[in-house]
Amino acid sequence: ELAVKQIIDCLGVTETEAKHIAKESTLRFGSMLLEVLRFPYINRHMEDFVTIEGKEHMAAGLAAGRGGIIATGHTGNWELLGGALSHAGFPIVGVAQRQKEAAADKFINRYRTMIGMHITYKDDVREMFQMMKQGWAIGLLADQDANRKDGIVLNFFGHATNCVTGPASLARSQNVPMVPIFITKQKDGRHRVICHPPIEVAHTKDKKKDIADALQQYQNILEAHIRAYPTEWFWLHDRWKSMRNRS
């Protein structure tokens, strides 16, 4: 299957190991959903569920008062990440994909706002700019395939990979840093948020290179995180689809 092939290609493991990683990556969505449903309780006891490593990096990213960009991925319980940062005192905007079913859209966003995030839709760039000017950090998932028109090809796990440009493009346009942050679940059931030092996006005459250089730094950090916690990434996503389908 696709996930197993991607795991073998990226991690260089045996087929047996790849199948194990793929299985664990799939099964964990059950516990993730249950945690989301427990948000009303977790919201009141966040410190019992999550610890944050590297808060100073997040604080540095917002120190100028112009807001910032959080670049993360579909790894660990990413739905909990924004809430944990909000509870730590950081103003977080979660960027959501509008669901086709209105009831489902209302349900998931009610749980997201319940744990402290402000939610905006991915097509509402104007609101993102307004919130950043007020000092908010915009959280963006930046690990999935992009269409060939909007994406940029970078190195990821040793492969030419089409990547979304949003985080670096927004950071550059607003002159704010991009902070890579991920969440992982520990053996005792608690979660650990890992904040990396801010990535400064250059502002030269070569806009495309500025964005590519910053995003490659992010891709390297993301890859290292996935290698450390391979069962927690969303391997079911067809990460190289647009590269296969290029004309």
CSV table of C-alpha atoms in Angstrom, one decimal:
chain,number,residue,atom,x,y,z
A,1,GLU,CA,0.0,0.0,0.0
A,2,LEU,CA,1.0,3.6,-0.5
A,3,ALA,CA,1.8,4.4,3.2
A,4,VAL,CA,4.1,1.4,3.4
A,5,LYS,CA,6.0,2.4,0.2
A,6,GLN,CA,6.4,6.0,1.4
A,7,ILE,CA,7.8,4.8,4.8
A,8,ILE,CA,10.3,2.4,3.1
A,9,ASP,CA,11.4,5.2,0.7
A,10,CYS,CA,11.8,7.8,3.4
A,11,LEU,CA,13.1,5.9,6.4
A,12,GLY,CA,14.9,3.0,4.7
A,13,VAL,CA,13.3,0.4,7.0
A,14,THR,CA,12.3,-3.1,6.1
A,15,GLU,CA,8.8,-3.9,4.8
A,16,THR,CA,7.9,-5.4,8.2
A,17,GLU,CA,9.0,-2.3,10.1
A,18,ALA,CA,7.2,-0.1,7.6
A,19,LYS,CA,3.9,-2.0,8.0
A,20,HIS,CA,4.2,-1.7,11.8
A,21,ILE,CA,4.7,2.1,11.5
A,22,ALA,CA,1.8,2.4,9.0
A,23,LYS,CA,-0.5,0.5,11.4
A,24,GLU,CA,0.5,2.5,14.4
A,25,SER,CA,0.1,5.7,12.4
A,26,THR,CA,-3.4,4.7,11.5
A,27,LEU,CA,-4.6,3.3,14.8
A,28,ARG,CA,-3.6,6.4,16.8
A,29,PHE,CA,-6.4,8.4,15.2
A,30,GLY,CA,-8.8,6.6,17.5
A,31,SER,CA,-7.1,7.9,20.6
A,32,MET,CA,-6.7,11.3,19.0
A,33,LEU,CA,-10.4,11.6,18.4
A,34,LEU,CA,-11.2,10.6,22.0
A,35,GLU,CA,-8.8,13.3,23.2
A,36,VAL,CA,-10.6,15.9,21.1
A,37,LEU,CA,-13.9,14.8,22.6
A,38,ARG,CA,-12.3,15.3,26.0
A,39,PHE,CA,-11.4,18.9,25.3
A,40,PRO,CA,-14.0,20.2,27.8
A,41,TYR,CA,-12.1,18.4,30.6
A,42,ILE,CA,-8.6,18.8,29.2
A,43,ASN,CA,-9.3,22.6,28.9
A,44,ARG,CA,-9.6,22.7,32.7
A,45,HIS,CA,-6.5,20.6,33.4
A,46,MET,CA,-4.2,21.4,30.5
A,47,GLU,CA,-1.1,21.4,32.7
A,48,ASP,CA,-1.8,17.7,33.5
A,49,PHE,CA,-1.9,16.8,29.9
A,50,VAL,CA,0.8,18.9,28.1
A,51,THR,CA,4.3,20.2,28.8
A,52,ILE,CA,6.0,22.8,26.6
A,53,GLU,CA,9.6,22.7,25.7
A,54,GLY,CA,11.3,25.8,24.3
A,55,LYS,CA,8.7,28.5,25.3
A,56,GLU,CA,11.4,31.0,24.9
A,57,HIS,CA,11.5,30.4,21.2
A,58,MET,CA,7.8,31.1,20.8
A,59,ALA,CA,8.2,34.2,23.0
A,60,ALA,CA,11.1,35.4,20.9
A,61,GLY,CA,9.1,35.0,17.7
A,62,LEU,CA,6.4,37.3,19.1
A,63,ALA,CA,8.7,39.7,20.9
A,64,ALA,CA,8.5,42.4,18.2
A,65,GLY,CA,4.7,42.7,18.7
A,66,ARG,CA,3.9,42.1,15.0
A,67,GLY,CA,2.6,38.6,15.4
A,68,GLY,CA,4.2,35.5,13.9
A,69,ILE,CA,3.8,32.3,12.0
A,70,ILE,CA,3.7,28.8,13.6
A,71,ALA,CA,4.6,26.1,11.1
A,72,THR,CA,3.6,22.6,12.1
A,73,GLY,CA,2.4,19.4,10.6
A,74,HIS,CA,0.0,16.4,10.8
A,75,THR,CA,2.0,14.7,13.5
A,76,GLY,CA,1.0,13.9,17.1
A,77,ASN,CA,-2.3,15.4,18.2
A,78,TRP,CA,-2.0,18.7,16.2
A,79,GLU,CA,-5.6,19.6,17.3
A,80,LEU,CA,-4.3,19.9,20.9
A,81,LEU,CA,-1.2,22.0,20.0
A,82,GLY,CA,-2.9,25.3,19.6
A,83,GLY,CA,-4.8,24.9,22.8
A,84,ALA,CA,-1.7,24.1,24.7
A,85,LEU,CA,0.1,27.2,23.4
A,86,SER,CA,-3.0,29.3,24.2
A,87,HIS,CA,-3.0,28.1,27.7
A,88,ALA,CA,0.6,29.1,28.0
A,89,GLY,CA,-0.4,32.6,27.3
A,90,PHE,CA,0.3,32.9,23.5
A,91,PRO,CA,-2.4,34.4,21.3
A,92,ILE,CA,-3.0,31.7,18.7
A,93,VAL,CA,-5.1,31.7,15.5
A,94,GLY,CA,-5.9,28.3,14.1
A,95,VAL,CA,-6.4,28.2,10.4
A,96,ALA,CA,-9.1,25.7,9.4
A,97,GLN,CA,-10.3,24.1,6.2
A,98,ARG,CA,-14.0,24.7,5.8
A,99,GLN,CA,-15.9,21.4,6.1
A,100,LYS,CA,-18.5,20.5,3.4
A,101,GLU,CA,-21.0,19.6,6.1
A,102,ALA,CA,-22.0,22.7,8.1
A,103,ALA,CA,-22.8,20.7,11.2
A,104,ALA,CA,-19.3,19.0,11.2
A,105,ASP,CA,-17.7,22.4,10.6
A,106,LYS,CA,-19.5,23.9,13.5
A,107,PHE,CA,-18.7,20.9,15.8
A,108,ILE,CA,-14.9,20.8,15.2
A,109,ASN,CA,-14.5,24.6,15.4
A,110,ARG,CA,-16.5,24.8,18.6
A,111,TYR,CA,-14.0,22.3,20.2
A,112,ARG,CA,-11.0,24.2,18.7
A,113,THR,CA,-12.2,27.5,20.2
A,114,MET,CA,-13.1,25.8,23.5
A,115,ILE,CA,-9.4,25.3,24.2
A,116,GLY,CA,-8.4,28.9,23.6
A,117,MET,CA,-7.8,29.4,19.9
A,118,HIS,CA,-9.3,31.9,17.6
A,119,ILE,CA,-10.3,30.1,14.3
A,120,THR,CA,-10.2,31.6,10.9
A,121,TYR,CA,-10.6,29.9,7.5
A,122,LYS,CA,-7.7,29.3,5.2
A,123,ASP,CA,-9.2,31.5,2.5
A,124,ASP,CA,-9.5,34.5,4.8
A,125,VAL,CA,-6.0,35.9,4.4
A,126,ARG,CA,-7.2,39.4,5.2
A,127,GLU,CA,-8.2,38.4,8.7
A,128,MET,CA,-4.9,36.6,9.2
A,129,PHE,CA,-3.1,39.9,8.4
A,130,GLN,CA,-5.3,41.8,10.8
A,131,MET,CA,-4.7,39.3,13.6
A,132,MET,CA,-1.0,39.4,13.1
A,133,LYS,CA,-1.0,43.2,13.3
A,134,GLN,CA,-2.6,42.7,16.7
A,135,GLY,CA,0.2,40.4,17.8
A,136,TRP,CA,-1.4,37.0,17.2
A,137,ALA,CA,0.5,33.9,15.9
A,138,ILE,CA,-1.0,32.2,12.9
A,139,GLY,CA,-0.8,28.4,13.1
A,140,LEU,CA,-0.4,26.7,9.7
A,141,LEU,CA,-0.1,23.0,8.8
A,142,ALA,CA,2.8,22.8,6.3
A,143,ASP,CA,3.5,19.2,5.5
A,144,GLN,CA,1.1,18.2,2.8
A,145,ASP,CA,1.3,18.1,-1.0
A,146,ALA,CA,0.5,21.3,-2.9
A,147,ASN,CA,-0.7,21.8,-6.4
A,148,ARG,CA,2.1,22.4,-8.9
A,149,LYS,CA,1.0,26.0,-9.6
A,150,ASP,CA,1.2,27.2,-6.0
A,151,GLY,CA,3.8,24.9,-4.5
A,152,ILE,CA,7.6,25.0,-4.5
A,153,VAL,CA,9.8,21.9,-5.0
A,154,LEU,CA,12.3,21.3,-2.1
A,155,ASN,CA,14.2,18.4,-0.6
A,156,PHE,CA,12.3,16.2,1.8
A,157,PHE,CA,13.6,12.8,2.9
A,158,GLY,CA,16.0,13.0,0.0
A,159,HIS,CA,13.3,13.3,-2.6
A,160,ALA,CA,12.2,16.3,-4.7
A,161,THR,CA,9.0,17.3,-2.9
A,162,ASN,CA,6.3,19.8,-3.7
A,163,CYS,CA,5.7,22.0,-0.7
A,164,VAL,CA,3.2,24.6,0.4
A,165,THR,CA,4.6,28.1,0.5
A,166,GLY,CA,2.0,29.7,2.8
A,167,PRO,CA,4.0,29.9,6.1
A,168,ALA,CA,7.2,31.5,4.6
A,169,SER,CA,5.2,33.7,2.2
A,170,LEU,CA,3.1,35.1,5.0
A,171,ALA,CA,6.1,35.5,7.3
A,172,ARG,CA,8.0,37.4,4.6
A,173,SER,CA,5.1,39.6,3.6
A,174,GLN,CA,4.6,40.7,7.2
A,175,ASN,CA,8.2,40.7,8.2
A,176,VAL,CA,7.6,38.2,11.0
A,177,PRO,CA,9.4,35.0,12.0
A,178,MET,CA,8.3,31.5,11.3
A,179,VAL,CA,8.5,29.2,14.4
A,180,PRO,CA,8.5,25.4,13.8
A,181,ILE,CA,6.5,23.7,16.6
A,182,PHE,CA,5.4,20.1,16.9
A,183,ILE,CA,3.6,18.0,19.5
A,184,THR,CA,4.3,14.4,20.5
A,185,LYS,CA,2.7,11.9,22.8
A,186,GLN,CA,4.9,10.3,25.5
A,187,LYS,CA,4.7,6.8,26.9
A,188,ASP,CA,2.9,8.1,30.0
A,189,GLY,CA,0.1,9.5,27.9
A,190,ARG,CA,1.1,13.1,28.4
A,191,HIS,CA,2.0,15.3,25.4
A,192,ARG,CA,5.1,17.3,24.8
A,193,VAL,CA,5.1,20.4,22.7
A,194,ILE,CA,8.5,21.1,21.1
A,195,CYS,CA,9.2,24.7,20.0
A,196,HIS,CA,12.2,25.3,17.8
A,197,PRO,CA,14.1,28.6,17.3
A,198,PRO,CA,12.4,31.0,14.9
A,199,ILE,CA,13.3,30.9,11.3
A,200,GLU,CA,13.8,34.4,9.9
A,201,VAL,CA,12.7,34.8,6.3
A,202,ALA,CA,15.0,37.0,4.3
A,203,HIS,CA,13.7,39.9,2.3
A,204,THR,CA,15.9,40.3,-0.7
A,205,LYS,CA,15.0,41.1,-4.3
A,206,ASP,CA,14.7,37.3,-4.9
A,207,LYS,CA,11.4,36.6,-3.3
A,208,LYS,CA,11.2,33.0,-4.5
A,209,LYS,CA,14.7,32.2,-3.1
A,210,ASP,CA,13.9,33.9,0.2
A,211,ILE,CA,10.8,31.7,0.6
A,212,ALA,CA,12.6,28.5,-0.6
A,213,ASP,CA,15.5,29.0,1.8
A,214,ALA,CA,13.2,29.4,4.8
A,215,LEU,CA,10.9,26.5,3.9
A,216,GLN,CA,13.9,24.2,3.4
A,217,GLN,CA,15.0,25.0,6.9
A,218,TYR,CA,11.5,24.1,8.1
A,219,GLN,CA,11.4,20.9,6.0
A,220,ASN,CA,14.7,19.8,7.5
A,221,ILE,CA,13.3,20.3,11.1
A,222,LEU,CA,10.1,18.5,10.2
A,223,GLU,CA,11.9,15.6,8.7
A,224,ALA,CA,14.1,15.2,11.8
A,225,HIS,CA,10.9,15.2,14.0
A,226,ILE,CA,9.3,12.6,11.8
A,227,ARG,CA,12.4,10.4,12.0
A,228,ALA,CA,12.3,10.7,15.8
A,229,TYR,CA,8.6,9.9,16.0
A,230,PRO,CA,7.7,8.0,12.8
A,231,THR,CA,4.5,6.4,14.0
A,232,GLU,CA,2.9,9.8,14.7
A,233,TRP,CA,3.0,11.3,11.2
A,234,PHE,CA,0.1,11.1,8.8
A,235,TRP,CA,1.7,8.6,6.4
A,236,LEU,CA,-1.7,7.9,4.7
A,237,HIS,CA,-1.4,11.2,2.9
A,238,ASP,CA,-0.1,10.8,-0.7
A,239,ARG,CA,2.8,13.2,-0.1
A,240,TRP,CA,4.3,13.0,-3.6
A,241,LYS,CA,1.2,12.8,-5.7
A,242,SER,CA,1.8,16.1,-7.6
A,243,MET,CA,5.4,15.1,-8.4
A,244,ARG,CA,4.2,11.9,-10.0
A,245,ASN,CA,1.5,13.6,-12.0
A,246,ARG,CA,3.6,16.5,-13.3
A,247,SER,CA,3.5,16.9,-17.0
